[in-house]
mmCIF file of C-alpha atoms and ligand atoms in Angstrom:
data_model
loop_
_atom_site.group_PDB
_atom_site.id
_atom_site.type_symbol
_atom_site.label_atom_id
_atom_site.label_comp_id
_atom_site.label_asym_id
_atom_site.label_seq_id
_atom_site.Cartn_x
_atom_site.Cartn_y
_atom_site.Cartn_z
ATOM 1 C CA MET I 11 19.268 10.077 -18.194
ATOM 2 C CA THR I 12 20.682 9.368 -14.738
ATOM 3 C CA ALA I 13 21.720 12.886 -13.708
ATOM 4 C CA ALA I 14 21.714 13.551 -9.967
ATOM 5 C CA ARG I 15 18.445 15.261 -9.159
ATOM 6 C CA ASP I 16 17.499 17.639 -6.369
ATOM 7 C CA VAL I 17 13.803 17.236 -7.113
ATOM 8 C CA THR I 18 12.001 14.223 -8.557
ATOM 9 C CA VAL I 19 9.246 15.396 -10.866
ATOM 10 C CA VAL I 20 6.493 12.813 -11.299
ATOM 11 C CA GLU I 21 4.821 13.370 -14.661
ATOM 12 C CA VAL I 22 1.120 12.534 -14.402
ATOM 13 C CA GLY I 23 -0.083 13.925 -17.747
ATOM 14 C CA PRO I 24 -0.697 10.608 -19.536
ATOM 15 C CA ARG I 25 -2.952 9.523 -16.642
ATOM 16 C CA ASP I 26 -4.296 12.483 -14.635
ATOM 17 C CA GLY I 27 -4.144 14.720 -17.696
ATOM 18 C CA LEU I 28 -5.683 12.504 -20.347
ATOM 19 C CA GLN I 29 -8.334 11.010 -18.013
ATOM 20 C CA ALA I 30 -10.114 14.365 -17.912
ATOM 21 C CA GLU I 31 -9.717 15.700 -21.440
ATOM 22 C CA THR I 32 -12.885 15.832 -23.513
ATOM 23 C CA ARG I 33 -11.122 14.406 -26.549
ATOM 24 C CA THR I 34 -9.886 10.843 -26.142
ATOM 25 C CA VAL I 35 -6.636 10.271 -27.972
ATOM 26 C CA PRO I 36 -5.651 6.915 -29.523
ATOM 27 C CA ALA I 37 -3.262 4.534 -27.735
ATOM 28 C CA ALA I 38 -0.535 5.347 -30.285
ATOM 29 C CA VAL I 39 -0.634 9.023 -29.261
ATOM 30 C CA LYS I 40 -0.525 8.071 -25.576
ATOM 31 C CA LEU I 41 2.496 5.864 -26.215
ATOM 32 C CA ARG I 42 4.272 8.604 -28.141
ATOM 33 C CA LEU I 43 3.527 11.043 -25.309
ATOM 34 C CA ILE I 44 4.925 8.681 -22.672
ATOM 35 C CA SER I 45 8.095 8.072 -24.723
ATOM 36 C CA GLN I 46 8.632 11.774 -25.370
ATOM 37 C CA LEU I 47 8.192 12.613 -21.682
ATOM 38 C CA ALA I 48 10.753 9.985 -20.714
ATOM 39 C CA ASP I 49 13.101 11.324 -23.405
ATOM 40 C CA CYS I 50 12.731 14.818 -21.886
ATOM 41 C CA GLY I 51 14.406 13.407 -18.768
ATOM 42 C CA LEU I 52 11.366 12.828 -16.562
ATOM 43 C CA PRO I 53 12.249 9.978 -14.187
ATOM 44 C CA VAL I 54 8.671 8.880 -13.430
ATOM 45 C CA VAL I 55 5.848 8.903 -15.981
ATOM 46 C CA GLU I 56 2.462 7.752 -14.692
ATOM 47 C CA ALA I 57 1.329 5.861 -17.732
ATOM 48 C CA THR I 58 -2.372 5.035 -17.387
ATOM 49 C CA SER I 59 -5.099 3.794 -15.066
ATOM 50 C CA PHE I 60 -6.757 0.407 -14.614
ATOM 51 C CA VAL I 61 -10.129 1.676 -13.428
ATOM 52 C CA SER I 62 -13.595 0.978 -14.798
ATOM 53 C CA ALA I 63 -13.796 1.891 -18.493
ATOM 54 C CA GLU I 64 -17.346 3.044 -17.929
ATOM 55 C CA ARG I 65 -16.192 5.541 -15.327
ATOM 56 C CA VAL I 66 -13.099 6.763 -17.209
ATOM 57 C CA PRO I 67 -13.549 5.982 -20.913
ATOM 58 C CA GLN I 68 -10.538 8.125 -21.880
ATOM 59 C CA LEU I 69 -8.235 5.442 -20.420
ATOM 60 C CA ALA I 70 -10.180 2.348 -21.466
ATOM 61 C CA ASP I 71 -7.127 1.227 -23.464
ATOM 62 C CA ALA I 72 -4.885 0.902 -20.382
ATOM 63 C CA ASP I 73 -3.982 -2.717 -21.220
ATOM 64 C CA THR I 74 -2.924 -1.798 -24.776
ATOM 65 C CA VAL I 75 -0.910 1.188 -23.564
ATOM 66 C CA MET I 76 0.986 -0.806 -20.946
ATOM 67 C CA GLN I 77 1.692 -3.640 -23.342
ATOM 68 C CA GLY I 78 2.980 -1.197 -25.978
ATOM 69 C CA LEU I 79 5.246 0.742 -23.616
ATOM 70 C CA GLU I 80 8.814 1.317 -24.855
ATOM 71 C CA ARG I 81 10.591 1.506 -21.526
ATOM 72 C CA ARG I 82 13.574 3.787 -21.138
ATOM 73 C CA ALA I 83 16.340 2.705 -18.751
ATOM 74 C CA GLY I 84 15.984 4.279 -15.318
ATOM 75 C CA VAL I 85 12.422 5.518 -15.895
ATOM 76 C CA ARG I 86 9.528 4.284 -13.749
ATOM 77 C CA TYR I 87 6.030 3.915 -15.200
ATOM 78 C CA PRO I 88 3.459 3.598 -12.391
ATOM 79 C CA VAL I 89 -0.193 2.989 -13.180
ATOM 80 C CA LEU I 90 -3.287 3.794 -11.155
ATOM 81 C CA VAL I 91 -5.040 0.813 -9.563
ATOM 82 C CA PRO I 92 -8.352 1.096 -7.636
ATOM 83 C CA ASN I 93 -8.886 -2.490 -6.467
ATOM 84 C CA GLN I 94 -7.871 -6.141 -6.838
ATOM 85 C CA ARG I 95 -9.316 -6.333 -10.340
ATOM 86 C CA GLY I 96 -7.281 -3.316 -11.436
ATOM 87 C CA PHE I 97 -4.179 -4.788 -9.820
ATOM 88 C CA GLU I 98 -4.554 -8.057 -11.693
ATOM 89 C CA ARG I 99 -5.073 -6.220 -14.984
ATOM 90 C CA ALA I 100 -2.041 -4.011 -14.341
ATOM 91 C CA VAL I 101 0.260 -6.926 -13.516
ATOM 92 C CA ALA I 102 -0.973 -8.919 -16.518
ATOM 93 C CA ALA I 103 -0.167 -5.936 -18.732
ATOM 94 C CA GLY I 104 3.383 -5.724 -17.345
ATOM 95 C CA ALA I 105 3.174 -2.967 -14.708
ATOM 96 C CA ARG I 106 6.048 -2.927 -12.217
ATOM 97 C CA GLU I 107 4.894 0.100 -10.228
ATOM 98 C CA ILE I 108 1.380 0.883 -9.073
ATOM 99 C CA ALA I 109 -0.412 3.775 -7.416
ATOM 100 C CA VAL I 110 -3.458 3.195 -5.227
ATOM 101 C CA PHE I 111 -5.762 6.050 -4.306
ATOM 102 C CA THR I 112 -8.162 7.227 -1.653
ATOM 103 C CA ALA I 113 -9.050 10.582 -0.095
ATOM 104 C CA ALA I 114 -9.253 12.414 3.212
ATOM 105 C CA SER I 115 -12.954 12.942 2.489
ATOM 106 C CA ASP I 116 -15.687 10.305 2.741
ATOM 107 C CA ALA I 117 -17.932 12.362 0.465
ATOM 108 C CA PHE I 118 -15.356 12.537 -2.336
ATOM 109 C CA ASN I 119 -14.477 8.871 -2.030
ATOM 110 C CA ARG I 120 -18.128 7.862 -2.366
ATOM 111 C CA LYS I 121 -18.402 9.788 -5.639
ATOM 112 C CA ASN I 122 -14.994 8.761 -6.941
ATOM 113 C CA ILE I 123 -14.633 5.132 -5.898
ATOM 114 C CA ASN I 124 -18.044 4.250 -4.506
ATOM 115 C CA CYS I 125 -16.995 3.680 -0.885
ATOM 116 C CA ASP I 126 -15.956 5.668 2.196
ATOM 117 C CA ILE I 127 -12.430 6.093 3.569
ATOM 118 C CA ALA I 128 -12.556 3.080 5.882
ATOM 119 C CA GLU I 129 -13.829 0.766 3.145
ATOM 120 C CA SER I 130 -11.275 2.100 0.683
ATOM 121 C CA LEU I 131 -8.404 1.398 3.079
ATOM 122 C CA ALA I 132 -9.732 -2.098 3.698
ATOM 123 C CA ARG I 133 -9.984 -2.637 -0.077
ATOM 124 C CA LEU I 134 -6.485 -1.331 -0.759
ATOM 125 C CA ARG I 135 -4.627 -3.145 2.024
ATOM 126 C CA PRO I 136 -4.529 -6.607 0.351
ATOM 127 C CA VAL I 137 -3.734 -4.984 -3.003
ATOM 128 C CA VAL I 138 -0.723 -3.152 -1.583
ATOM 129 C CA GLN I 139 0.409 -6.257 0.265
ATOM 130 C CA ALA I 140 0.149 -8.384 -2.874
ATOM 131 C CA ALA I 141 2.051 -5.774 -4.858
ATOM 132 C CA ARG I 142 4.844 -5.572 -2.292
ATOM 133 C CA ALA I 143 5.032 -9.378 -2.158
ATOM 134 C CA GLN I 144 5.726 -9.247 -5.915
ATOM 135 C CA GLN I 145 8.387 -6.539 -5.429
ATOM 136 C CA LEU I 146 6.277 -3.869 -7.095
ATOM 137 C CA TRP I 147 6.877 -0.250 -6.082
ATOM 138 C CA VAL I 148 3.726 1.258 -4.593
ATOM 139 C CA ARG I 149 2.594 4.856 -4.285
ATOM 140 C CA GLY I 150 -0.525 5.915 -2.410
ATOM 141 C CA TYR I 151 -2.554 9.033 -3.192
ATOM 142 C CA VAL I 152 -4.593 11.029 -0.713
ATOM 143 C CA SER I 153 -7.066 13.327 -2.476
ATOM 144 C CA CYS I 154 -8.798 16.429 -1.115
ATOM 145 C CA VAL I 155 -5.950 17.320 1.249
ATOM 146 C CA LEU I 156 -6.878 21.015 1.217
ATOM 147 C CA GLY I 157 -10.601 20.861 0.515
ATOM 148 C CA CYS I 158 -13.362 18.706 -0.930
ATOM 149 C CA PRO I 159 -15.812 19.576 -3.699
ATOM 150 C CA TYR I 160 -18.634 17.853 -1.794
ATOM 151 C CA GLN I 161 -17.986 18.346 1.932
ATOM 152 C CA GLY I 162 -15.906 21.545 1.793
ATOM 153 C CA ARG I 163 -13.493 21.689 4.708
ATOM 154 C CA VAL I 164 -11.107 18.786 5.268
ATOM 155 C CA GLU I 165 -9.309 18.471 8.604
ATOM 156 C CA VAL I 166 -5.517 18.218 8.442
ATOM 157 C CA ARG I 167 -5.608 15.447 11.059
ATOM 158 C CA GLU I 168 -7.697 13.366 8.645
ATOM 159 C CA VAL I 169 -5.085 13.878 5.912
ATOM 160 C CA VAL I 170 -2.374 12.753 8.339
ATOM 161 C CA ARG I 171 -4.409 9.730 9.434
ATOM 162 C CA VAL I 172 -5.025 8.516 5.869
ATOM 163 C CA THR I 173 -1.391 9.180 4.895
ATOM 164 C CA ARG I 174 -0.190 7.139 7.865
ATOM 165 C CA ALA I 175 -2.608 4.332 7.009
ATOM 166 C CA LEU I 176 -1.286 4.133 3.425
ATOM 167 C CA LEU I 177 2.336 4.056 4.595
ATOM 168 C CA ASP I 178 1.525 1.484 7.285
ATOM 169 C CA MET I 179 -0.067 -0.853 4.741
ATOM 170 C CA GLY I 180 3.136 -0.753 2.664
ATOM 171 C CA CYS I 181 3.051 2.235 0.304
ATOM 172 C CA GLU I 182 6.561 3.536 -0.226
ATOM 173 C CA GLU I 183 5.409 7.041 -1.027
ATOM 174 C CA VAL I 184 2.252 9.059 -0.477
ATOM 175 C CA SER I 185 1.271 11.868 -2.809
ATOM 176 C CA LEU I 186 -0.802 14.593 -1.162
ATOM 177 C CA GLY I 187 -3.396 15.758 -3.687
ATOM 178 C CA ASP I 188 -5.095 19.141 -3.767
ATOM 179 C CA THR I 189 -7.634 17.675 -6.152
ATOM 180 C CA ILE I 190 -9.622 20.851 -6.735
ATOM 181 C CA GLY I 191 -6.756 23.312 -6.408
ATOM 182 C CA VAL I 192 -8.261 25.328 -3.560
ATOM 183 C CA GLY I 193 -5.127 25.401 -1.409
ATOM 184 C CA THR I 194 -2.911 28.409 -0.768
ATOM 185 C CA PRO I 195 0.770 28.339 0.250
ATOM 186 C CA HIS I 196 0.538 28.574 4.032
ATOM 187 C CA ALA I 197 -2.247 26.016 4.215
ATOM 188 C CA ALA I 198 -0.287 23.722 1.886
ATOM 189 C CA ARG I 199 2.861 24.004 3.997
ATOM 190 C CA GLU I 200 0.951 23.470 7.237
ATOM 191 C CA MET I 201 -0.671 20.340 5.836
ATOM 192 C CA LEU I 202 2.689 19.018 4.590
ATOM 193 C CA ASN I 203 4.377 19.770 7.929
ATOM 194 C CA ALA I 204 1.623 17.926 9.787
ATOM 195 C CA CYS I 205 2.177 14.848 7.600
ATOM 196 C CA ALA I 206 5.955 15.190 7.917
ATOM 197 C CA ALA I 207 5.610 15.095 11.698
ATOM 198 C CA GLU I 208 4.286 11.536 11.300
ATOM 199 C CA ALA I 209 6.203 10.291 8.238
ATOM 200 C CA PRO I 210 9.614 10.883 6.672
ATOM 201 C CA LEU I 211 9.582 13.785 4.212
ATOM 202 C CA SER I 212 11.318 11.512 1.716
ATOM 203 C CA SER I 213 8.132 9.405 1.625
ATOM 204 C CA LEU I 214 5.885 12.370 0.754
ATOM 205 C CA ALA I 215 5.065 14.004 -2.576
ATOM 206 C CA VAL I 216 2.830 16.945 -3.448
ATOM 207 C CA HIS I 217 0.213 17.043 -6.205
ATOM 208 C CA PHE I 218 -1.442 20.378 -6.907
ATOM 209 C CA HIS I 219 -4.185 21.112 -9.385
ATOM 210 C CA ASP I 220 -4.100 24.692 -10.602
ATOM 211 C CA THR I 221 -7.763 25.703 -10.524
ATOM 212 C CA TYR I 222 -7.125 28.979 -8.677
ATOM 213 C CA GLY I 223 -3.614 29.634 -10.011
ATOM 214 C CA GLN I 224 -2.007 28.664 -6.702
ATOM 215 C CA ALA I 225 -0.210 25.463 -7.669
ATOM 216 C CA LEU I 226 3.256 26.884 -8.314
ATOM 217 C CA ALA I 227 3.171 28.997 -5.138
ATOM 218 C CA ASN I 228 2.022 25.942 -3.188
ATOM 219 C CA VAL I 229 4.891 23.871 -4.580
ATOM 220 C CA TYR I 230 7.354 26.597 -3.627
ATOM 221 C CA ALA I 231 6.023 26.675 -0.058
ATOM 222 C CA CYS I 232 6.331 22.889 0.160
ATOM 223 C CA LEU I 233 9.852 22.882 -1.328
ATOM 224 C CA GLU I 234 10.825 25.326 1.412
ATOM 225 C CA ALA I 235 9.366 22.867 3.907
ATOM 226 C CA GLY I 236 11.606 20.161 2.447
ATOM 227 C CA VAL I 237 9.503 18.099 0.037
ATOM 228 C CA ARG I 238 11.539 16.815 -2.915
ATOM 229 C CA THR I 239 8.970 14.912 -5.002
ATOM 230 C CA VAL I 240 6.510 16.988 -6.999
ATOM 231 C CA ASP I 241 3.770 15.870 -9.397
ATOM 232 C CA ALA I 242 2.912 17.834 -12.522
ATOM 233 C CA SER I 243 1.190 17.368 -15.861
ATOM 234 C CA VAL I 244 2.666 18.361 -19.218
ATOM 235 C CA ALA I 245 0.793 21.312 -20.768
ATOM 236 C CA GLY I 246 -1.327 21.483 -17.587
ATOM 237 C CA LEU I 247 -3.547 18.768 -19.026
ATOM 238 C CA GLY I 248 -6.425 17.291 -17.147
ATOM 239 C CA GLY I 249 -8.361 17.416 -13.915
ATOM 240 C CA CYS I 250 -10.473 14.803 -12.185
ATOM 241 C CA PRO I 251 -13.743 13.581 -13.700
ATOM 242 C CA TYR I 252 -15.235 13.229 -10.210
ATOM 243 C CA ALA I 253 -14.168 16.663 -8.932
ATOM 244 C CA PRO I 254 -16.433 19.233 -10.621
ATOM 245 C CA GLY I 255 -14.652 22.445 -11.599
ATOM 246 C CA ALA I 256 -11.152 21.055 -10.983
ATOM 247 C CA SER I 257 -8.673 22.119 -13.631
ATOM 248 C CA GLY I 258 -5.507 20.351 -14.697
ATOM 249 C CA ASN I 259 -2.414 19.848 -12.608
ATOM 250 C CA LEU I 260 0.362 22.344 -12.382
ATOM 251 C CA ALA I 261 1.983 22.373 -15.847
ATOM 252 C CA THR I 262 5.273 20.479 -15.781
ATOM 253 C CA GLU I 263 7.062 23.055 -17.932
ATOM 254 C CA ASP I 264 6.124 25.897 -15.549
ATOM 255 C CA LEU I 265 7.413 23.804 -12.651
ATOM 256 C CA ILE I 266 10.695 23.033 -14.439
ATOM 257 C CA TYR I 267 11.233 26.720 -15.234
ATOM 258 C CA MET I 268 10.888 27.531 -11.533
ATOM 259 C CA LEU I 269 13.145 24.664 -10.437
ATOM 260 C CA ASP I 270 15.804 25.726 -12.983
ATOM 261 C CA GLY I 271 15.623 29.293 -11.653
ATOM 262 C CA LEU I 272 15.972 28.063 -8.080
ATOM 263 C CA GLY I 273 19.025 26.030 -9.069
ATOM 264 C CA LEU I 274 17.244 22.770 -8.206
ATOM 265 C CA LYS I 275 18.193 20.042 -10.674
ATOM 266 C CA SER I 276 15.351 17.973 -12.115
ATOM 267 C CA GLY I 277 17.168 16.434 -15.091
ATOM 268 C CA VAL I 278 14.432 17.663 -17.448
ATOM 269 C CA ASP I 279 15.142 19.351 -20.793
ATOM 270 C CA LEU I 280 12.790 22.344 -20.760
ATOM 271 C CA ASP I 281 12.804 23.061 -24.511
ATOM 272 C CA ALA I 282 12.008 19.445 -25.365
ATOM 273 C CA LEU I 283 9.224 19.492 -22.784
ATOM 274 C CA ILE I 284 7.684 22.661 -24.233
ATOM 275 C CA ALA I 285 7.694 21.068 -27.684
ATOM 276 C CA THR I 286 5.924 18.027 -26.204
ATOM 277 C CA ALA I 287 3.399 20.276 -24.434
ATOM 278 C CA ARG I 288 2.520 22.016 -27.677
ATOM 279 C CA TRP I 289 2.232 18.772 -29.606
ATOM 280 C CA ILE I 290 -0.044 17.004 -27.081
ATOM 281 C CA SER I 291 -2.194 20.114 -26.704
ATOM 282 C CA ALA I 292 -2.844 20.026 -30.455
ATOM 283 C CA GLU I 293 -3.705 16.322 -30.165
ATOM 284 C CA VAL I 294 -6.324 16.980 -27.463
ATOM 285 C CA GLY I 295 -7.594 19.971 -29.414
ATOM 286 C CA ARG I 296 -6.787 22.924 -27.224
ATOM 287 C CA ALA I 297 -4.109 25.507 -26.548
ATOM 288 C CA PRO I 298 -1.567 24.622 -23.841
ATOM 289 C CA VAL I 299 -2.425 26.373 -20.594
ATOM 290 C CA SER I 300 1.152 26.696 -19.389
ATOM 291 C CA ARG I 301 2.824 30.106 -19.299
ATOM 292 C CA LEU I 302 5.967 28.619 -20.815
ATOM 293 C CA ALA I 303 4.297 27.163 -23.889
ATOM 294 C CA GLN I 304 2.411 30.430 -24.438
ATOM 295 C CA ILE I 305 5.406 32.742 -24.106
ATOM 296 C CA LYS I 306 7.595 30.571 -26.336
ATOM 297 C CA LYS I 307 4.910 30.672 -29.004
ATOM 298 C CA ARG I 308 4.624 34.478 -28.805
ATOM 299 C CA LEU I 309 8.408 34.882 -28.914
ATOM 300 C CA ALA I 310 8.668 32.531 -31.899
ATOM 301 C CA ARG I 311 6.132 34.696 -33.774
ATOM 302 C CA SER I 312 7.817 38.044 -33.013
HETATM 303 P P1 HMG U 427 -17.627 -0.079 -8.047
HETATM 304 O O1 HMG U 427 -18.808 0.298 -8.837
HETATM 305 O O2 HMG U 427 -17.681 0.159 -6.594
HETATM 306 O O3 HMG U 427 -17.129 -1.559 -8.204
HETATM 307 O O4 HMG U 427 -16.384 0.613 -8.725
HETATM 308 P P2 HMG U 427 -17.784 -2.901 -8.525
HETATM 309 O O5 HMG U 427 -16.785 -3.877 -8.017
HETATM 310 O O6 HMG U 427 -19.204 -2.982 -8.040
HETATM 311 O O7 HMG U 427 -17.792 -2.932 -10.143
HETATM 312 C C1 HMG U 427 -18.651 -2.196 -10.965
HETATM 313 C C2 HMG U 427 -18.306 -2.522 -12.396
HETATM 314 O O8 HMG U 427 -16.991 -2.032 -12.691
HETATM 315 C C3 HMG U 427 -18.278 -4.003 -12.699
HETATM 316 O O9 HMG U 427 -18.653 -4.156 -14.063
HETATM 317 C C4 HMG U 427 -16.823 -4.363 -12.545
HETATM 318 O O10 HMG U 427 -16.443 -5.494 -13.289
HETATM 319 C C5 HMG U 427 -16.148 -3.114 -13.084
HETATM 320 P P3 HMG U 427 -20.106 -4.723 -14.463
HETATM 321 O O11 HMG U 427 -20.172 -6.051 -13.792
HETATM 322 O O12 HMG U 427 -21.085 -3.732 -13.895
HETATM 323 O O13 HMG U 427 -20.050 -4.758 -15.966
HETATM 324 N N1 HMG U 427 -14.820 -2.911 -12.497
HETATM 325 C C6 HMG U 427 -13.703 -2.758 -13.222
HETATM 326 N N2 HMG U 427 -13.486 -2.761 -14.554
HETATM 327 C C7 HMG U 427 -12.211 -2.578 -14.954
HETATM 328 N N3 HMG U 427 -11.177 -2.389 -14.108
HETATM 329 C C8 HMG U 427 -11.370 -2.394 -12.777
HETATM 330 C C9 HMG U 427 -12.678 -2.576 -12.285
HETATM 331 N N4 HMG U 427 -13.219 -2.632 -11.053
HETATM 332 C C10 HMG U 427 -14.515 -2.828 -11.192
HETATM 333 N N5 HMG U 427 -10.343 -2.171 -11.966
HETATM 334 C C11 HMG U 427 -14.221 1.521 -8.994
HETATM 335 C C12 HMG U 427 -15.193 0.831 -8.060
HETATM 336 C C13 HMG U 427 -13.142 2.164 -8.126
HETATM 337 C C14 HMG U 427 -13.603 0.493 -9.904
HETATM 338 C C15 HMG U 427 -14.947 2.594 -9.832
HETATM 339 O O14 HMG U 427 -15.679 3.416 -8.973
HETATM 340 C C16 HMG U 427 -14.017 3.433 -10.676
HETATM 341 O O15 HMG U 427 -13.402 2.959 -11.608
HETATM 342 N N6 HMG U 427 -13.937 4.754 -10.392
HETATM 343 C C17 HMG U 427 -13.110 5.669 -11.173
HETATM 344 C C18 HMG U 427 -12.280 6.472 -10.250
HETATM 345 C C19 HMG U 427 -11.237 7.268 -11.004
HETATM 346 O O16 HMG U 427 -10.568 6.751 -11.876
HETATM 347 N N7 HMG U 427 -11.070 8.567 -10.641
HETATM 348 C C20 HMG U 427 -10.033 9.380 -11.170
HETATM 349 C C21 HMG U 427 -8.683 8.983 -10.633
HETATM 350 S S1 HMG U 427 -8.380 9.589 -8.968
HETATM 351 C C22 HMG U 427 -7.693 11.155 -9.251
HETATM 352 O O17 HMG U 427 -7.663 11.628 -10.364
HETATM 353 C C23 HMG U 427 -7.093 11.898 -8.080
HETATM 354 C C24 HMG U 427 -5.548 11.925 -8.120
HETATM 355 O O18 HMG U 427 -5.079 12.518 -9.313
HETATM 356 C C25 HMG U 427 -5.016 12.723 -6.903
HETATM 357 C C26 HMG U 427 -5.678 14.094 -6.736
HETATM 358 O O19 HMG U 427 -5.665 14.901 -7.691
HETATM 359 O O20 HMG U 427 -6.197 14.317 -5.641
HETATM 360 C C27 HMG U 427 -4.972 10.508 -8.020
HETATM 361 MG MG1 MG U 428 -4.920 14.640 -9.646
#
């Protein structure tokens, strides 16, 4: 689907979602999920993650998933890459888009990737440069932009500094991650505005986990501030294995319902997405957390 879009929704369910589910699903289910999401009209589907299998066993089959991908025309399939080793694995498996990740918190980075911010940037720089030299599209993530599970408060100026560093090393886009979902709308908008003062808004995305039920309100505040790339996870799957208490991302179907109501085109077929949300929720063995999947089920019964 190549419809003109007002908002680019980046679907992170197959990676951010499945990395944190208790039940690991087989590669065939992951591949079906990725295909269905692309068929729903999602323009970017983050497919998997080339991290240590010991640290994230749910995505240990990243190579198989990438090699089995049935690409749809016009759809991008980035994969998470933590270091040179992950980059080499991703390229060997056929990745054409990568996402590198760090945080605005030293404490979180040490738990998540075993190094502080400075070391992580030094580790990522040659990876991003190598990727760009091979014409790969590169996204950077900054985690803990509105709070850290280990150090608590995170200064906005640190978020801006890390964002700038990722863009300067060659990332085309930076996704600002509220990893533990503690943010509220004014704080989210202030943080986005501070980053936008240093970087074009078109290079920024927002990524809200929904731990405290604030994700949709935070997205709305950031849309008002001009952001046009928003991450979400089908059925609200997931969390982060190294962020205790963090719930899944904002559910994609709840986001699409809001965008449709606001008259902002995303190119996503909401009914097909709800069907996908219900199917993958059954596969991971739990009810979908999204409002949309729940209300459709109740209406279908009545
Ligand atoms: P390390 O321990 O510092 O690295 O791990 P190391 O180089 O010392 O390697 C340790 C072992 O891992 C070695 O194996 C390596 O070969 C292996 P051993 O010799 O002991 O058998 N290894 C790898 N294996 C496969 N693929 C690789 C790789 N690299 C090393 N790429 C590392 C560093 C970052 C790899 C590790 O700490 C790790 O994998 N951490 C997992 C982090 C993670 O996946 N977190 C979740 C994703 S981030 C997220 O969800 C947030 C986000 O959604 C935004 C938001 O919400 O804020 C993006
Ligand atoms: Mg996340």
